Amino acid sequence: MESLGAVGAGIAIALENLFPPLPSEVILPLAGFTAHKGGMSLAAAIVCTTIGSVVGALALYGVGAWLGRERTIALAWRIPLLKVSDIEKTEAWFTKHGTKAVFFGRMVPIFRSLISVPAGVERMRVGVFLLLTTLGSLIWNTLFILAGYGLGAQWHRITEYVGVYSKVVLVVVALGAIAFIAARVRKARAARRAGDGAGDGSGEGRTGRGRHRK
C-alpha cells in the first residue's frame, strides 16, 4: 500500500465498485495502517478513497443510464420467473425510497456497487446521486480508515468482524432470492393446475352437450 500511495488506494476503491470481489474492508483499513506508519497522509487517504468510490459509482450509474427502462424490461422478459411487474414494483419502490437506498446502500456490502445501477436506470438527478454517494462513501471510508489507523499493526482484525457482517448480508440476500424463486414456482404450478382443470372441465362440457344433442 505504501508503494501505491493515497492515489493508488483511491484507484483500488474505484475498481472495488466495479468488481465487488475486491474487498474495501481490506483496502481501507490497510490504507489507515499505512497512514499510521507515515506512508501516506490520513486526510489524503480519506479524500482519495472517497473520490475513488464516487468515480466507480458514476461508472455503474452510467451503465444503468445506458441500459434504461426499455432494455431493463426487455431483459426481464428473457429471465425465467421474472416479470415486468417486478420491474414496475422496483421502479415504484425506488421512486419512493431511492435517496435513502443510495445513501445507506453505500454502507452495505454487495449493495455498495449494485445500488448505482438502478439509480442510473431511473435517471436519478446526477447532482443528487453525487451528493448522496459522496456522503455515504465518506462515512464508510472514514470509519474503516480511522479504524485501521487506530489499530495499527492489528488492522486486519477489522476484516474478521466485517467478514461476519458481509456473510450475514449474503445469507439474507440468498434467503430472499430462494423465497422469491420458491413463490414464483408455486404460482406457476398453481396456474398450470388451474389451466389443466379448466381444460378438463371444458372438455367434459363439450362431451355432455354432444350427448344431449343426440
Coordinates of N, CA, C and O in Angstrom, one line a residue, residues 10-11 20 29 34 44 47 55 61 78 89 106 120 136 146 150 153 161-162 180 183 185 190 197 203 206:
G10 N -7.2 5.1 -3.8 CA -8.4 5.6 -4.5 C -8.7 4.8 -5.7 O -9.9 4.4 -6.0
I11 N -7.7 4.4 -6.5 CA -7.9 3.6 -7.7 C -8.4 2.3 -7.4 O -9.4 1.7 -8.0
P20 N -16.9 -6.1 -7.2 CA -17.2 -6.3 -5.8 C -16.3 -7.3 -5.1 O -16.0 -7.1 -3.9
P29 N -8.9 -0.3 5.7 CA -8.1 -0.4 6.9 C -6.6 -0.5 6.7 O -5.8 0.1 7.4
T34 N -1.3 2.2 6.8 CA -0.2 2.8 6.1 C 0.0 4.3 6.5 O 1.1 4.8 6.7
A44 N -5.3 12.5 3.0 CA -5.2 12.2 1.6 C -5.9 10.8 1.4 O -6.5 10.6 0.4
V47 N -9.7 11.3 1.4 CA -10.1 12.1 0.2 C -10.0 11.2 -1.0 O -11.0 11.1 -1.8
V55 N -16.1 7.8 -8.3 CA -15.8 7.5 -9.7 C -16.4 6.2 -10.1 O -17.0 6.0 -11.1
Y61 N -23.5 4.0 -12.5 CA -24.6 4.8 -12.8 C -24.8 5.0 -14.4 O -25.9 4.9 -14.9
R78 N -36.7 -12.1 -20.7 CA -35.8 -13.2 -21.0 C -35.4 -14.0 -19.8 O -34.9 -15.1 -19.9
K89 N -42.7 -2.6 -9.9 CA -42.7 -2.5 -8.5 C -41.4 -1.9 -8.0 O -41.3 -1.1 -7.0
R106 N -24.5 2.6 0.3 CA -23.0 2.7 0.2 C -22.3 2.1 1.4 O -21.1 1.9 1.4
G120 N -29.1 4.8 -12.1 CA -28.9 5.2 -13.4 C -30.1 4.9 -14.3 O -30.5 5.6 -15.2
G136 N -22.3 9.1 1.7 CA -22.3 7.7 2.2 C -20.9 7.1 2.1 O -20.5 6.4 3.0
L146 N -10.0 5.2 9.7 CA -9.6 5.5 11.1 C -9.4 4.3 11.9 O -8.6 4.3 12.8
G150 N -6.1 3.5 13.9 CA -6.1 3.4 15.3 C -5.5 2.0 15.8 O -4.8 1.9 16.8
A153 N -0.8 -2.2 13.6 CA -0.4 -3.5 13.1 C -1.5 -4.5 13.2 O -1.5 -5.5 12.6
Y161 N -14.3 -9.0 11.8 CA -15.7 -8.5 12.2 C -16.6 -8.2 11.0 O -17.7 -8.5 10.9
V162 N -16.0 -7.5 10.0 CA -16.7 -7.1 8.8 C -17.1 -8.3 8.0 O -18.1 -8.4 7.3
F180 N -38.1 -15.8 -3.1 CA -38.7 -15.3 -4.4 C -38.9 -16.4 -5.4 O -40.0 -16.5 -6.0
A183 N -41.7 -18.9 -4.4 CA -43.0 -18.3 -4.5 C -43.4 -18.3 -6.0 O -44.6 -18.6 -6.3
V185 N -42.3 -20.3 -8.4 CA -42.5 -21.7 -8.8 C -43.9 -22.2 -8.4 O -44.6 -22.8 -9.1
A190 N -49.4 -23.6 -9.7 CA -50.9 -23.4 -9.4 C -51.6 -23.0 -10.6 O -52.7 -23.4 -10.9
G197 N -57.2 -27.9 -15.1 CA -58.6 -28.2 -14.6 C -59.6 -27.6 -15.5 O -60.7 -28.2 -15.8
G203 N -63.7 -29.8 -21.6 CA -63.9 -31.0 -22.5 C -65.1 -31.8 -22.1 O -65.9 -32.2 -22.9
R206 N -68.2 -30.1 -23.3 CA -68.5 -30.3 -24.8 C -69.1 -31.7 -25.0 O -70.0 -31.9 -25.8

